[in-house]
JSON list of C-alpha atoms in Angstrom, two decimals:
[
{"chain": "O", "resi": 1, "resn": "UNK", "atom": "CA", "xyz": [129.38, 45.02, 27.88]},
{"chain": "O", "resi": 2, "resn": "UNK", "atom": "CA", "xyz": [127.28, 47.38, 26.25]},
{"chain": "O", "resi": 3, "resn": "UNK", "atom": "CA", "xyz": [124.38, 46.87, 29.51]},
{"chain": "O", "resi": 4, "resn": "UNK", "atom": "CA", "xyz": [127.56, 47.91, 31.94]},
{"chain": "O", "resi": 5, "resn": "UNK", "atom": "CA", "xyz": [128.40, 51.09, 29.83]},
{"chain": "O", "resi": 6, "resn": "UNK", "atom": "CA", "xyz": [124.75, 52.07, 29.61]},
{"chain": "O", "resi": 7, "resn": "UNK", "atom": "CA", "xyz": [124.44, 51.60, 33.28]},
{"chain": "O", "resi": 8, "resn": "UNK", "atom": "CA", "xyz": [127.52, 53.67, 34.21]},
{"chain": "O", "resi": 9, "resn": "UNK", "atom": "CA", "xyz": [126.23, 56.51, 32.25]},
{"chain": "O", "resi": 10, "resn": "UNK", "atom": "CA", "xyz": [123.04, 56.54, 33.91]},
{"chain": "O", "resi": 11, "resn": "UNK", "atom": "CA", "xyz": [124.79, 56.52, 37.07]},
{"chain": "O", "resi": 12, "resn": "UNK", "atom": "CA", "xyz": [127.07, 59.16, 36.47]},
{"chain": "O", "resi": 13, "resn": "UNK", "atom": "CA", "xyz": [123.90, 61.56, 34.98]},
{"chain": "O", "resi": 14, "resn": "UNK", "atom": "CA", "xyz": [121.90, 60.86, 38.41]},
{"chain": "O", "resi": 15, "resn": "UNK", "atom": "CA", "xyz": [124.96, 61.68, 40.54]},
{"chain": "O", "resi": 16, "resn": "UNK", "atom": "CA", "xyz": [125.16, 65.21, 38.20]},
{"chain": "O", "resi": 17, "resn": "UNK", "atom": "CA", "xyz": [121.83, 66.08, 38.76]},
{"chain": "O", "resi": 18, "resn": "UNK", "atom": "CA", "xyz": [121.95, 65.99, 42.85]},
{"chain": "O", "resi": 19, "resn": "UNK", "atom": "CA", "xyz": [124.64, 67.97, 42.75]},
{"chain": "O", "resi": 20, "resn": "UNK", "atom": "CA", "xyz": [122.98, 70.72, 40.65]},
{"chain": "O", "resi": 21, "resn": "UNK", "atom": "CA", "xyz": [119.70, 70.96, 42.90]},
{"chain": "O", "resi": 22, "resn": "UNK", "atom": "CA", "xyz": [121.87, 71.20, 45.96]},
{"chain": "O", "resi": 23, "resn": "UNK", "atom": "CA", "xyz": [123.47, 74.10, 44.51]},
{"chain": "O", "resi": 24, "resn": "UNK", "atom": "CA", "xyz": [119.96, 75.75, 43.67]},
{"chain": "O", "resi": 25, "resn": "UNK", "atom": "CA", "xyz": [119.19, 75.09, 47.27]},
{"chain": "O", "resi": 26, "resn": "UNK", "atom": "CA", "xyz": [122.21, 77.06, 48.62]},
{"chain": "O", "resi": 27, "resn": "UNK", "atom": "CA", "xyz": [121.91, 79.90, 46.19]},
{"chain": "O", "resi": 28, "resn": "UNK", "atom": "CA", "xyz": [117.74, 80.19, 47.38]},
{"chain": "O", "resi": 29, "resn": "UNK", "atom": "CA", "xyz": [119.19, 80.62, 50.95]},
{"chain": "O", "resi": 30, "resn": "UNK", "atom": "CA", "xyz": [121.92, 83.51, 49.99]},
{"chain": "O", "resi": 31, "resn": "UNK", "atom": "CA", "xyz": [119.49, 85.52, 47.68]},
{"chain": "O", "resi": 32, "resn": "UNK", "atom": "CA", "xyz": [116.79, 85.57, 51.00]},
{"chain": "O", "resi": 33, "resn": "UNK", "atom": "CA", "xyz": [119.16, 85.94, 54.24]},
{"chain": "O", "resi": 34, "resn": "UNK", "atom": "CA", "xyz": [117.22, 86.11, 57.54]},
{"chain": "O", "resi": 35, "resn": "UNK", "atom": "CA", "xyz": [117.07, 89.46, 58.35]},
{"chain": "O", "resi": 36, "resn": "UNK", "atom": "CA", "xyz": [115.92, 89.93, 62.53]},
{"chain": "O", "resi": 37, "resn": "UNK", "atom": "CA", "xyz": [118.79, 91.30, 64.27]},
{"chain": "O", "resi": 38, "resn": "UNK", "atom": "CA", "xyz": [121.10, 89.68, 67.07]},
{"chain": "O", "resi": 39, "resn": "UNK", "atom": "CA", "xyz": [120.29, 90.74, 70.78]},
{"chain": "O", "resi": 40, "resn": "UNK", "atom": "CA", "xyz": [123.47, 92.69, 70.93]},
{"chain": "O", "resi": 41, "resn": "UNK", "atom": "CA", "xyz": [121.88, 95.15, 67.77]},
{"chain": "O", "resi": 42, "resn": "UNK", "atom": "CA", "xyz": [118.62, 95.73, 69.46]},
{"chain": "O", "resi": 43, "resn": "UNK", "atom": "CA", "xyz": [119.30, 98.89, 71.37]},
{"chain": "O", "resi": 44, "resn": "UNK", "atom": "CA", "xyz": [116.61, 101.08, 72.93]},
{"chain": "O", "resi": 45, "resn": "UNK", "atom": "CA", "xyz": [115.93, 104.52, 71.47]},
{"chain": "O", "resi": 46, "resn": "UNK", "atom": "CA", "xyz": [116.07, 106.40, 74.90]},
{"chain": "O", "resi": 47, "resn": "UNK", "atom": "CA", "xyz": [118.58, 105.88, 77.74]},
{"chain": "O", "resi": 48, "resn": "UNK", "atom": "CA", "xyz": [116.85, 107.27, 81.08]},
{"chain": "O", "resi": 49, "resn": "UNK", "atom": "CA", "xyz": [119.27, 108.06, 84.14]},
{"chain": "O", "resi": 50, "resn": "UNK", "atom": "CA", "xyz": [118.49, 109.50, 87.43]},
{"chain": "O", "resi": 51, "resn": "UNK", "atom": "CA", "xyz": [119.99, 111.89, 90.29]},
{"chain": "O", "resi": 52, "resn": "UNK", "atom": "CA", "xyz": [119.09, 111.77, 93.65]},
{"chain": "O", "resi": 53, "resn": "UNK", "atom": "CA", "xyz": [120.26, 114.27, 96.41]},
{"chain": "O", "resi": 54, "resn": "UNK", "atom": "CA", "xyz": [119.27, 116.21, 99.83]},
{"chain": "O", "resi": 55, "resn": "UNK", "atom": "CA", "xyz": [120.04, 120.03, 99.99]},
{"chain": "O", "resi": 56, "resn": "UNK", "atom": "CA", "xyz": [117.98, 122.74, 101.98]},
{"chain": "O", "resi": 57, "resn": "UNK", "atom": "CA", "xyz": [115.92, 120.24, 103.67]},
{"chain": "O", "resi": 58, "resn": "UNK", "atom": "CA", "xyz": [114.64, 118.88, 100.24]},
{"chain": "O", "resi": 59, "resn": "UNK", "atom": "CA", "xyz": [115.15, 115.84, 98.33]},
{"chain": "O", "resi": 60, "resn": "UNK", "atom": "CA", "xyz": [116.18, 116.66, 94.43]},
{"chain": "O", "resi": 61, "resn": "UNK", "atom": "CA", "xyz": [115.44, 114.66, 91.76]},
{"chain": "O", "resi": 62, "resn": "UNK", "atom": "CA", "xyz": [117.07, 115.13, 88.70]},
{"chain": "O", "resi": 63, "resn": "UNK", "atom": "CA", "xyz": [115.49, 113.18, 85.45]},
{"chain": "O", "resi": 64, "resn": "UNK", "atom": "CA", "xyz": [117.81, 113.14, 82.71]},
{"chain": "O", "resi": 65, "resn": "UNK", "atom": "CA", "xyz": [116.57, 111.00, 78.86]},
{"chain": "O", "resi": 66, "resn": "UNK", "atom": "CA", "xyz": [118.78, 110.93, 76.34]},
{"chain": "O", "resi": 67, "resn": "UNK", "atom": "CA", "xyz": [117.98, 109.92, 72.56]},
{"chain": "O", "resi": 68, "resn": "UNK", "atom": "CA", "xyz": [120.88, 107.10, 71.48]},
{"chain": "O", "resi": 69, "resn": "UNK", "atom": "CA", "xyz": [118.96, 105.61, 68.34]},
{"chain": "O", "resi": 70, "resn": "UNK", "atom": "CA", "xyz": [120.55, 107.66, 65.84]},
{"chain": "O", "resi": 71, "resn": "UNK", "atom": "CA", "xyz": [117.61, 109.25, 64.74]},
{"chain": "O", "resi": 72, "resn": "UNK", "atom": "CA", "xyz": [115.12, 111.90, 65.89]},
{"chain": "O", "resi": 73, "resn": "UNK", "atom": "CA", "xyz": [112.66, 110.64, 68.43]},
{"chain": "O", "resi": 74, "resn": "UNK", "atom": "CA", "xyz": [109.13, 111.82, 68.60]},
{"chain": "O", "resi": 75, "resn": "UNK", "atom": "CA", "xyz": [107.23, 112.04, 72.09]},
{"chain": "O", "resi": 76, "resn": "UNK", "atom": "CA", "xyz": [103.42, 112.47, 72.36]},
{"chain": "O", "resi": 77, "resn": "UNK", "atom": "CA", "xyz": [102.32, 113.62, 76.12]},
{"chain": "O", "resi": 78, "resn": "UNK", "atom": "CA", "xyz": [98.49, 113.95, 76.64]},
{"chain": "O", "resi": 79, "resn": "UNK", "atom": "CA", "xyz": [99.27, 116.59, 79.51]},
{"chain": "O", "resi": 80, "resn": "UNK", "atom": "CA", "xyz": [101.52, 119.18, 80.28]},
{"chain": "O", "resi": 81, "resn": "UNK", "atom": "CA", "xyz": [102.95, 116.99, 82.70]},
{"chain": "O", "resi": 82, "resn": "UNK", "atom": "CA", "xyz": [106.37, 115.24, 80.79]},
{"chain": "O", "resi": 83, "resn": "UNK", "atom": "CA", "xyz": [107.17, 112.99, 83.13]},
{"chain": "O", "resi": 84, "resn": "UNK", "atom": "CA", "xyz": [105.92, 111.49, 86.76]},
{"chain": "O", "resi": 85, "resn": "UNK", "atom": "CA", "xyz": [107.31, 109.71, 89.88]},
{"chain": "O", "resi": 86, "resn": "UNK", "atom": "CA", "xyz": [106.22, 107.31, 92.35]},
{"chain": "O", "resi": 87, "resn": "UNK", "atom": "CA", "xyz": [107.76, 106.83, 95.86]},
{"chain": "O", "resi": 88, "resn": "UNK", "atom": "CA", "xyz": [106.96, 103.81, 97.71]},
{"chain": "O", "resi": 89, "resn": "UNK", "atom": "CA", "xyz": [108.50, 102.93, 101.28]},
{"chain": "O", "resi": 90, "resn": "UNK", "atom": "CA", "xyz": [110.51, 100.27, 102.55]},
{"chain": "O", "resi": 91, "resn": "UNK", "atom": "CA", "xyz": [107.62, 98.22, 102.77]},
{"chain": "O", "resi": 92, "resn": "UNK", "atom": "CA", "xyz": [106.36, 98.57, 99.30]},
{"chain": "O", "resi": 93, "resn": "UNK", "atom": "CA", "xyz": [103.54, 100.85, 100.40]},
{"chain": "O", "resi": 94, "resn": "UNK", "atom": "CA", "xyz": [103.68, 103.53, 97.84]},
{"chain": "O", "resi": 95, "resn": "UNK", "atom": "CA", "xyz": [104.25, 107.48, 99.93]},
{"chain": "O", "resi": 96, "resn": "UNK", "atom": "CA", "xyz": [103.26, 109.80, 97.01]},
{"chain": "O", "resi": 97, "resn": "UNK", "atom": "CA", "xyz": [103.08, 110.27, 93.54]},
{"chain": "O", "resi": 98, "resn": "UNK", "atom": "CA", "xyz": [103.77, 113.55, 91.62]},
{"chain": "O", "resi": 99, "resn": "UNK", "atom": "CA", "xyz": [100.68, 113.14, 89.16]},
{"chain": "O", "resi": 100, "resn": "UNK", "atom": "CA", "xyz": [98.36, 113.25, 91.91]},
{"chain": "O", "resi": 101, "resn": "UNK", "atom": "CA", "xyz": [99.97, 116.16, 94.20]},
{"chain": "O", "resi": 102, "resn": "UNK", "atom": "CA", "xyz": [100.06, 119.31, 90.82]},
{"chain": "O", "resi": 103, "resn": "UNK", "atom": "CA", "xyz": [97.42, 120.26, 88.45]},
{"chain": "O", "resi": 104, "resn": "UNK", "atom": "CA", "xyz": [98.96, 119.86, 84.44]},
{"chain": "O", "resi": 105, "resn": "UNK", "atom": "CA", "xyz": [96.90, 121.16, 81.12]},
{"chain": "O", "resi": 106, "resn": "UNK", "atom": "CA", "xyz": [95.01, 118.65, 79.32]},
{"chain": "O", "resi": 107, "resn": "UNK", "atom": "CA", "xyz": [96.71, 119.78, 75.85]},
{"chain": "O", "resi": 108, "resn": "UNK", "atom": "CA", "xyz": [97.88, 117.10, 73.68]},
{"chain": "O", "resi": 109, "resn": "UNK", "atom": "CA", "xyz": [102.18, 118.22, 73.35]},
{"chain": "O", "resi": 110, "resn": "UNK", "atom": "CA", "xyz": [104.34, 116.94, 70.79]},
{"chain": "O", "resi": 111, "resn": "UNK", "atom": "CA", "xyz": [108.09, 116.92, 71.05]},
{"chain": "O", "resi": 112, "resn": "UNK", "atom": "CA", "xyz": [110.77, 116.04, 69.06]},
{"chain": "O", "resi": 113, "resn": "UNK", "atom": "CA", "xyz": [114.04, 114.73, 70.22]},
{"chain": "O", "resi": 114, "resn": "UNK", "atom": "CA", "xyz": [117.44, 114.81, 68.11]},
{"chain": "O", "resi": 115, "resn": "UNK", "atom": "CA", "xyz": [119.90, 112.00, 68.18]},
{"chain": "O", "resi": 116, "resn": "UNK", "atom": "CA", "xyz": [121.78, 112.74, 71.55]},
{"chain": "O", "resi": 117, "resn": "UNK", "atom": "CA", "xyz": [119.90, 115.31, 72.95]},
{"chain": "O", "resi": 118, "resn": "UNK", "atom": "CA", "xyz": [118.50, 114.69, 76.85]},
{"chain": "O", "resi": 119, "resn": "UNK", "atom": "CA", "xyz": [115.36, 116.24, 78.31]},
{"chain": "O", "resi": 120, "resn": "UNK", "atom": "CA", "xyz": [115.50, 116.56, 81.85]},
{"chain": "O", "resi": 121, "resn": "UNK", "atom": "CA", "xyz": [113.02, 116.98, 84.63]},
{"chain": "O", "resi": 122, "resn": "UNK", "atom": "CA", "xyz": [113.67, 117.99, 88.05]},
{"chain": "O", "resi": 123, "resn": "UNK", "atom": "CA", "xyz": [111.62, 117.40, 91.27]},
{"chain": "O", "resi": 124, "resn": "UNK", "atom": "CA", "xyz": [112.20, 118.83, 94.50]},
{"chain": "O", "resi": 125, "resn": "UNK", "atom": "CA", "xyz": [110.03, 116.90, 97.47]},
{"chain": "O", "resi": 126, "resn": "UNK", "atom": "CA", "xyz": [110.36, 118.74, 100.67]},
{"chain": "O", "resi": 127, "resn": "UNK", "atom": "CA", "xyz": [108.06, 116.73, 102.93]},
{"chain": "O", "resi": 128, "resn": "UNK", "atom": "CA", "xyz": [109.67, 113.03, 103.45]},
{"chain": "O", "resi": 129, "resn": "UNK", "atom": "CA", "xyz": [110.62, 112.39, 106.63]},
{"chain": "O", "resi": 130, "resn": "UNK", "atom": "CA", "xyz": [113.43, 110.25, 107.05]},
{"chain": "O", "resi": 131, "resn": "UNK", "atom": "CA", "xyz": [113.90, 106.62, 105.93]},
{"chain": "O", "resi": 132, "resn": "UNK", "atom": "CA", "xyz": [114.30, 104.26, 102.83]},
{"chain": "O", "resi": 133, "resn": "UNK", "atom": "CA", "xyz": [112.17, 104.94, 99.87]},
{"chain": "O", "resi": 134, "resn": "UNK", "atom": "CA", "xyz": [112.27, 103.23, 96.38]},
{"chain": "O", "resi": 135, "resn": "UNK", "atom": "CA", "xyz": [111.36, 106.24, 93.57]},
{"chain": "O", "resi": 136, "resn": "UNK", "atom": "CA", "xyz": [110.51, 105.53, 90.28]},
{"chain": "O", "resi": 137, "resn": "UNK", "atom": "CA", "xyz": [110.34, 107.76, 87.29]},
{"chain": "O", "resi": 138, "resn": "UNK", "atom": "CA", "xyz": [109.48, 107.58, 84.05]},
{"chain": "O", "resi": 139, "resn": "UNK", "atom": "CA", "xyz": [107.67, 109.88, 81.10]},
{"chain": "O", "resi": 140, "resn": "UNK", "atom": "CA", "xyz": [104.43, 110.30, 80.74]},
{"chain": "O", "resi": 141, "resn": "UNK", "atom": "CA", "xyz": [105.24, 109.87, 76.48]},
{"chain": "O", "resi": 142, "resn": "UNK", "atom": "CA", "xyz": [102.79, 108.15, 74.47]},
{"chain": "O", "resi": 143, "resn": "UNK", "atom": "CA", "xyz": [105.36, 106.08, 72.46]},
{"chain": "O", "resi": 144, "resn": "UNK", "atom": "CA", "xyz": [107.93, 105.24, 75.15]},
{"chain": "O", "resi": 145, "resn": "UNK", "atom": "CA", "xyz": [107.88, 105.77, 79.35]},
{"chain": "O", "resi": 146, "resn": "UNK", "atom": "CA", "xyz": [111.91, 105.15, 79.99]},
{"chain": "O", "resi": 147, "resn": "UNK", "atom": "CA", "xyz": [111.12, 103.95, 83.27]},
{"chain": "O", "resi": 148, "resn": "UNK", "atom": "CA", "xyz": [114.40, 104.24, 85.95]},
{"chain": "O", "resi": 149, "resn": "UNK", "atom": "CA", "xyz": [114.24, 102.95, 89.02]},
{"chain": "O", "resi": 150, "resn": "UNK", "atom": "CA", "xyz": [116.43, 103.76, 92.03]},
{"chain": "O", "resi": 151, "resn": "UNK", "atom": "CA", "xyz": [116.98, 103.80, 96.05]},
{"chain": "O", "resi": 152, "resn": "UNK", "atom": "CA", "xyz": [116.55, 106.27, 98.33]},
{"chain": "O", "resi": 153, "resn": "UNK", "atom": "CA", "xyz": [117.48, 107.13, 101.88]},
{"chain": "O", "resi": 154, "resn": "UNK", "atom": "CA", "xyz": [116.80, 110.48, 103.84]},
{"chain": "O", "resi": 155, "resn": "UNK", "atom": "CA", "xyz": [118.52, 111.31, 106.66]},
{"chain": "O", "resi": 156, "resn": "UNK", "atom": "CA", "xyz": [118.28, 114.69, 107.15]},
{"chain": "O", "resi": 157, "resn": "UNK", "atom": "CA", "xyz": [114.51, 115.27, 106.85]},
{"chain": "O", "resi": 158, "resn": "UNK", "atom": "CA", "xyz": [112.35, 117.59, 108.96]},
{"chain": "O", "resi": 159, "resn": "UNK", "atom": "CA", "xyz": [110.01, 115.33, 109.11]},
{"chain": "O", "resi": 160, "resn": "UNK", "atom": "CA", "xyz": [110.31, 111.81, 111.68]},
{"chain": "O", "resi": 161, "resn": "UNK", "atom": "CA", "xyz": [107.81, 108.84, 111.37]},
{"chain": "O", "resi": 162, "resn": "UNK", "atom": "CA", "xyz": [106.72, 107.49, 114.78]},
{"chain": "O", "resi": 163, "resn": "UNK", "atom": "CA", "xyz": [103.92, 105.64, 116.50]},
{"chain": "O", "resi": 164, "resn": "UNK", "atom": "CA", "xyz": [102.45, 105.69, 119.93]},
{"chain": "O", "resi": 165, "resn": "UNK", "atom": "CA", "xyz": [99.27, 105.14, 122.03]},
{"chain": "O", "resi": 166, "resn": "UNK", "atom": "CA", "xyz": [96.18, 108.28, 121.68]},
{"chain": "O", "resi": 167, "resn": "UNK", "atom": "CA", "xyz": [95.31, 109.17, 124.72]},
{"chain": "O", "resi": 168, "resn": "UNK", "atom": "CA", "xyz": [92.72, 111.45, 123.47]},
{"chain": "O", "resi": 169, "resn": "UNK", "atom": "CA", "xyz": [92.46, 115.30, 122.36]},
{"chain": "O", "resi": 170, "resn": "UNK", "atom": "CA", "xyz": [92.92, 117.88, 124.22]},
{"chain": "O", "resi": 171, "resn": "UNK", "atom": "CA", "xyz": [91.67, 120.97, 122.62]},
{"chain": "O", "resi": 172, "resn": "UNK", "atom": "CA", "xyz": [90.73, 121.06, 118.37]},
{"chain": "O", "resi": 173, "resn": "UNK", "atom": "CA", "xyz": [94.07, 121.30, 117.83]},
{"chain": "O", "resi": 174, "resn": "UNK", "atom": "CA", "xyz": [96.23, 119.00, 119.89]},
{"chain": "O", "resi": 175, "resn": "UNK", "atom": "CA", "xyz": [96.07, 115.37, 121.18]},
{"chain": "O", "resi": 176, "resn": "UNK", "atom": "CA", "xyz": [97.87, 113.71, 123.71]},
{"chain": "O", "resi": 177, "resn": "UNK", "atom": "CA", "xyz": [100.21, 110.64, 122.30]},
{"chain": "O", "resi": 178, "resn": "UNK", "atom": "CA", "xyz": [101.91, 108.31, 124.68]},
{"chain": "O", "resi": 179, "resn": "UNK", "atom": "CA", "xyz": [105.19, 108.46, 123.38]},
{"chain": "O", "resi": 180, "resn": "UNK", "atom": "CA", "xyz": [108.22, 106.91, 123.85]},
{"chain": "O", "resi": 181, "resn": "UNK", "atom": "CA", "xyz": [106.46, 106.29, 127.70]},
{"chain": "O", "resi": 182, "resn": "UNK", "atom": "CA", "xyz": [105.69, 109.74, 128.43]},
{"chain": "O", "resi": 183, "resn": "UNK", "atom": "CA", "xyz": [102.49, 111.80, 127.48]},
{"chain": "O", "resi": 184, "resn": "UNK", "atom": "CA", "xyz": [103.16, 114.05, 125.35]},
{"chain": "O", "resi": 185, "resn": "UNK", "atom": "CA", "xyz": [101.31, 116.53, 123.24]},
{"chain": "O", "resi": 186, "resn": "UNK", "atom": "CA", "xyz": [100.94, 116.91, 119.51]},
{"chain": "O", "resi": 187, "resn": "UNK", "atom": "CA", "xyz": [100.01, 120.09, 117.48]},
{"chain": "O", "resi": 188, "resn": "UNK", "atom": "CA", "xyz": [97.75, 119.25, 114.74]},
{"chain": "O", "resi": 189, "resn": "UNK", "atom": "CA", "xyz": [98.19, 120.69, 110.80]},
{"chain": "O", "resi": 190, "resn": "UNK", "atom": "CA", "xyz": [94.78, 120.67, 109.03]},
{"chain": "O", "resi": 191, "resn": "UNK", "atom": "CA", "xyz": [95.53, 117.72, 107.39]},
{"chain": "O", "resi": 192, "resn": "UNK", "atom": "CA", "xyz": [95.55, 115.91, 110.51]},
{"chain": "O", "resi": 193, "resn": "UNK", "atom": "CA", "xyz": [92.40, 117.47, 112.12]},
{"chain": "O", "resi": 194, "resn": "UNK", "atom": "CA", "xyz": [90.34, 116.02, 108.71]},
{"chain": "O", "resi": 195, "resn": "UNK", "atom": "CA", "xyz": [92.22, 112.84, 109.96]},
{"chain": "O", "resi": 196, "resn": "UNK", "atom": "CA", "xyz": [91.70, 112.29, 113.20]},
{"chain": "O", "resi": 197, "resn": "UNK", "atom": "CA", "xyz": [87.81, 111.09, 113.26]},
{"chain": "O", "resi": 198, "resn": "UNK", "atom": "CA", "xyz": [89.12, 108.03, 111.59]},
{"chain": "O", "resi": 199, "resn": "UNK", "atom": "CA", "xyz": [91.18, 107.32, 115.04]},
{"chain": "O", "resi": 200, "resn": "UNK", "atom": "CA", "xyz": [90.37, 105.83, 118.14]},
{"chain": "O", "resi": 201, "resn": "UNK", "atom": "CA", "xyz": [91.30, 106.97, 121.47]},
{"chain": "O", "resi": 202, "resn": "UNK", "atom": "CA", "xyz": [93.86, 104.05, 123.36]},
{"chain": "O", "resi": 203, "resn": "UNK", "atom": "CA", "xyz": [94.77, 102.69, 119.70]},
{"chain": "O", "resi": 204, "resn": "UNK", "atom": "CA", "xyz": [98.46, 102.31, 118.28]},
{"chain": "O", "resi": 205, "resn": "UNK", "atom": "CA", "xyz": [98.98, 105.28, 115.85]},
{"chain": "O", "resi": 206, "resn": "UNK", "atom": "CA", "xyz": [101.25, 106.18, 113.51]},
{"chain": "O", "resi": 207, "resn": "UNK", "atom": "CA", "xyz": [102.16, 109.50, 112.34]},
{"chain": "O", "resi": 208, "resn": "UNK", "atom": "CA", "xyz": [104.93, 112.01, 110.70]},
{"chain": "O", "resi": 209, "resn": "UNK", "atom": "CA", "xyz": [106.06, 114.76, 112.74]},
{"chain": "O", "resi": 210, "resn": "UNK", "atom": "CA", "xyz": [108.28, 117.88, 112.83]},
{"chain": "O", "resi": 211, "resn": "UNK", "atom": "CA", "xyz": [110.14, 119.34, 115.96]},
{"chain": "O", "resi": 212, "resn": "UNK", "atom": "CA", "xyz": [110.95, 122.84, 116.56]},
{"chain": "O", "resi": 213, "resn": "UNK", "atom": "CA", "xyz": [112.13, 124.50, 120.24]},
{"chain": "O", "resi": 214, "resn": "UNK", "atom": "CA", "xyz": [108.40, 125.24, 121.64]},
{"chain": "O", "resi": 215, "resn": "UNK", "atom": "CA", "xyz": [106.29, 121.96, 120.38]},
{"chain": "O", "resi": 216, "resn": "UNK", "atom": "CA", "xyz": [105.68, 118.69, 118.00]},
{"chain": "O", "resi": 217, "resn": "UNK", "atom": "CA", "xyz": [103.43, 119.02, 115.38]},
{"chain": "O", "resi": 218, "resn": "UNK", "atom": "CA", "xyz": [101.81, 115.80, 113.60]},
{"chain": "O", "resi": 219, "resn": "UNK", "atom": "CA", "xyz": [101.82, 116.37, 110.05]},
{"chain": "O", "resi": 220, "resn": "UNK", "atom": "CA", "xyz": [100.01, 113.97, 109.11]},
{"chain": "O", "resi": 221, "resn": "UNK", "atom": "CA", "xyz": [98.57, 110.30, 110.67]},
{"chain": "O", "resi": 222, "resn": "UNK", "atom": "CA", "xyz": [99.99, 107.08, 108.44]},
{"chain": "O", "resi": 223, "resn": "UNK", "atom": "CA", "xyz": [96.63, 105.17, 108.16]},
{"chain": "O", "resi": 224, "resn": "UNK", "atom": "CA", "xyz": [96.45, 101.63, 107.11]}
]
């Protein structure tokens, strides 16, 4: 009799003491919660948006950013140049890029941006001829780019793309272009004089060209 008793309280102790280091577990976990956030609370400090529209024979571009973290933002450019765009083509070839067409200053720029206010940047292009374009944009920031991406279709461009056959040159400023099955000649700018040593007489060309009452003029040749 006294073996069972002695056993029972042995067995009740045991059973006492799991339950107290389970509890020491569970308060460990409470006093150290995890602390990354959820998907849904990670929230990006700048919201970019982008405008696109044709007026005055121009495509506009209209760059807004807009600070949504709640706090000020601070922006580091290397140039004087905020933000840049890219254009690419239907084909993925990319048409221009604003970095490469202006000068900027070389001055380091520091900007601060308060909880909701926007920067914008506006771009007028005034030399795409029609067609389907994909334009990015995005800042040229340090710390953040807020890259937006969008498409694009002009329709009511100066400018045409086209291909034909050279035929040859006719004078230093105009070729001959077998076009839609006539001949037909081409005014040159300078831009397509410095191009045209590249090109070979009786060779598939393309080009971008303008139209006006008295001639065509090639703008400039689309080389591979």
């Amino acid at each position: 009799m006294r073996l069972k008793i002695l056993f029972i309280v042995l067995l009740v102790g045991l059973l006492s003491a799991c339950g107290n280091d389970s509890n020491t577990i569970g308060n460990s976990e409470n006093e150290n919660p995890t602390e990354n956030p959820t998907p849904n609370e990670m929230v990006a400090n700048l919201h970019p948006s982008i405008e696109t529209k044709e007026e005055n024979n121009a495509v506009m571009i209209n760059y807004k950013v807009k600070n949504v973290s709640g706090k000020p933002q601070k922006l580091t450019f290397a140039t004087g140049l905020q933000a840049d765009y890219i254009i690419y083509d239907e084909k993925g070839k990319k048409v221009t890029q604003y970095s490469e067409e202006v000068m900027s200053t070389q001055a380091i720029n520091a900007v601060i941006i308060q909880n909701n206010q926007e920067i914008q940047n506006s771009f007028p292009i005034s030399d795409l001829y029609n067609g389907r374009y994909k334009v990015e944009v995005f800042l040229t920031a340090k710390e953040e780019q807020a890259k937006v991406v969008t498409d694009l279709t002009v329709e009511n461009s100066l400018f045409t793309k086209a291909s034909g056959i050279l035929v040859g040159q006719m004078d230093p400023h105009t070729i001959e272009v077998d076009f839609k099955g006539e001949k037909t000649a081409f005014q040159l700018t300078e831009e397509a004089i410095e191009q045209l040593p590249s090109l070979k007489e009786g060779s598939e060309i393309s080009f971008v060209y303008s139209e006006n009452e008295i001639q065509k003029t090639i703008e400039k040749f689309i080389l591979e």
